[in-house]
């Protein structure tokens, strides 16, 4: 994510200096610098295409995965890119840093509070949630508002499975997701780059849409910490920032929740944040995107190509409701 003002603390001060310099040395490798010189493409753009091979598959396997009819057959983004190039501001504003900084993040014990306008207010152990329904592998396109995209085999099941069990009251119109607040473990929360904890929200019909995924794994394994362990949501038709990571609370409300990015920069990030090539970000076009690991940009698709959600927004002006 990009914000108009620079982050309160430069990433060089958050990371141990040696780690920071090593990574910079890697990125300043001759290949990238040479390519930048030849093509005239900004150095930063090229560096974004190459994630260092820092993380090998390291997490426990998830058994009994069902294949999902929602999966794309497009080429998956390499595991090392999905797990080393992350937006997770609780750890750092630098995409290469959450992998290292989240290494010792404690994801057990972990509970999720379900409250607000529901019949069954409860505090659930994350492992009880994970066992609620059969795990599916869903290969989704995932488009970041910054203009890059990835294809990830996520593991989880429809968020609606959990919502049905919570039994929302008829007056519940929205669902709010809150990330853990623990500045001792999450160094980014010791800065004021965003207002903490990170909060996201969905309209009830969006949350109940079968594409909305409650996610606890990727590549057939338990979710790596930097990707939002132990539990996150994944909304493939929306810009990536709607997909809140490491959630501890799911609250049902009558009014539209205020999400963190809308609060931070209301002119740039709205509540809906549907992927929409026809509505530019005030500071850049959204018409094209670059798949991580590829050089040429490709056109961005309305709803990121997930046309099955279009009926949720019929009659709405999506330029106003961006
Ligand atoms: N959730 C929390 N709690 N904190 C964050 O900074 N970043 C968002 C989203 N969820 C973010 C978050 C953004 S901007 C994106 S693009 C995706 O997570 C990135 O998910 P990934 O790192 O697994 O690709």
Coordinates of N, CA and C and ligand atoms in Angstrom, one line a residue, residues 1 82 85-90 142-146 148 150 154 179 194 196 198 218 226-228 232 239-246 261, ligand 1:
X1 N 0.8 -1.2 0.0 CA 0.0 0.0 0.0 C 0.9 1.2 0.0
X82 N 5.3 -15.2 -3.1 CA 4.1 -15.0 -2.2 C 4.5 -14.9 -0.8
X85 N 7.3 -11.3 -0.4 CA 6.9 -9.9 -0.9 C 5.5 -9.7 -0.3
X86 N 5.4 -9.1 0.8 CA 4.2 -9.0 1.6 C 3.8 -7.6 2.0
X87 N 2.6 -7.3 2.0 CA 2.1 -6.1 2.7 C 1.5 -6.5 4.0
X88 N 2.2 -6.2 5.0 CA 1.8 -6.5 6.4 C 2.3 -5.4 7.3
X89 N 1.6 -4.3 7.3 CA 2.1 -3.1 8.0 C 2.4 -3.2 9.5
X90 N 1.7 -4.2 10.1 CA 2.0 -4.5 11.5 C 3.4 -4.9 11.7
X142 N -5.1 -12.4 -7.1 CA -5.1 -11.5 -6.0 C -4.5 -10.2 -6.5
X143 N -5.2 -9.1 -6.5 CA -4.7 -7.9 -7.1 C -4.5 -6.8 -6.1
X144 N -3.3 -6.3 -5.9 CA -3.0 -5.3 -4.9 C -3.4 -3.9 -5.6
X145 N -3.8 -3.0 -4.7 CA -4.2 -1.7 -5.2 C -3.0 -0.9 -5.8
X146 N -1.8 -1.4 -5.4 CA -0.6 -0.7 -5.9 C -0.3 -1.1 -7.4
X148 N 0.3 -4.5 -8.6 CA 0.8 -5.9 -8.8 C -0.2 -6.9 -8.5
X150 N -0.9 -11.4 -8.0 CA -0.3 -12.8 -7.8 C -1.4 -13.8 -8.0
X154 N -4.7 -20.7 -2.3 CA -5.1 -20.5 -0.8 C -5.7 -21.8 -0.3
X179 N -7.7 -7.1 13.2 CA -6.4 -7.8 13.3 C -5.9 -7.7 14.8
X194 N -0.2 3.7 10.5 CA -1.7 3.5 10.4 C -2.3 3.6 11.8
X196 N -4.0 1.7 14.7 CA -4.1 0.3 15.0 C -5.2 0.0 16.0
X198 N -5.6 -2.9 12.7 CA -6.1 -2.9 11.4 C -7.5 -3.4 11.3
X218 N -1.8 -21.9 2.5 CA -1.5 -21.7 1.1 C -0.5 -22.8 0.6
X226 N 3.8 -14.3 7.7 CA 3.8 -13.0 7.0 C 2.6 -12.9 6.0
X227 N 1.9 -14.1 5.8 CA 0.7 -14.0 4.9 C -0.6 -14.0 5.7
X228 N -0.4 -13.8 7.1 CA -1.6 -13.6 7.9 C -2.1 -14.7 8.8
X232 N -7.0 -15.5 8.1 CA -7.2 -14.2 7.4 C -8.4 -14.4 6.5
X239 N -9.5 -5.2 -4.1 CA -8.1 -4.9 -3.9 C -7.6 -5.6 -2.6
X240 N -6.3 -6.0 -2.6 CA -5.8 -6.9 -1.6 C -5.9 -6.3 -0.2
X241 N -6.0 -5.0 0.0 CA -6.0 -4.5 1.4 C -7.3 -4.9 2.1
X242 N -8.4 -5.3 1.4 CA -9.6 -5.7 2.0 C -9.4 -7.0 2.8
X243 N -8.4 -7.8 2.3 CA -8.2 -9.1 2.9 C -7.4 -9.1 4.2
X244 N -8.1 -8.8 5.3 CA -7.4 -8.6 6.5 C -6.7 -9.9 7.0
X245 N -5.5 -9.7 7.6 CA -4.7 -10.8 8.1 C -4.8 -10.9 9.6
X246 N -4.5 -12.1 10.1 CA -4.3 -12.4 11.5 C -5.5 -11.8 12.4
X261 N -7.9 1.8 5.9 CA -7.3 2.5 4.8 C -8.2 3.7 4.5
Ligands
LIG1 N1 -3.9 -7.1 6.9 C1 -3.3 -6.6 7.9 N2 -3.6 -6.9 9.1 N3 -2.3 -5.7 7.7 C2 -1.8 -5.3 6.5 O1 -0.9 -4.4 6.4 N4 -2.2 -5.5 4.1 C3 -3.2 -5.8 3.0 C4 -3.8 -7.2 3.2 N5 -4.1 -7.5 4.6 C5 -2.5 -5.9 5.3 C6 -3.5 -6.8 5.6 C7 -2.7 -5.6 1.7 S1 -2.4 -4.0 1.2 C8 -2.5 -6.6 0.8 S2 -2.1 -6.4 -0.8 C9 -2.6 -8.0 1.3 O2 -2.9 -8.1 2.7 C10 -1.3 -8.8 1.0 O3 -1.4 -10.1 1.3 P1 -0.1 -11.1 1.1 O4 1.0 -10.5 1.7 O5 -0.5 -12.4 1.6 O6 0.1 -11.1 -0.4

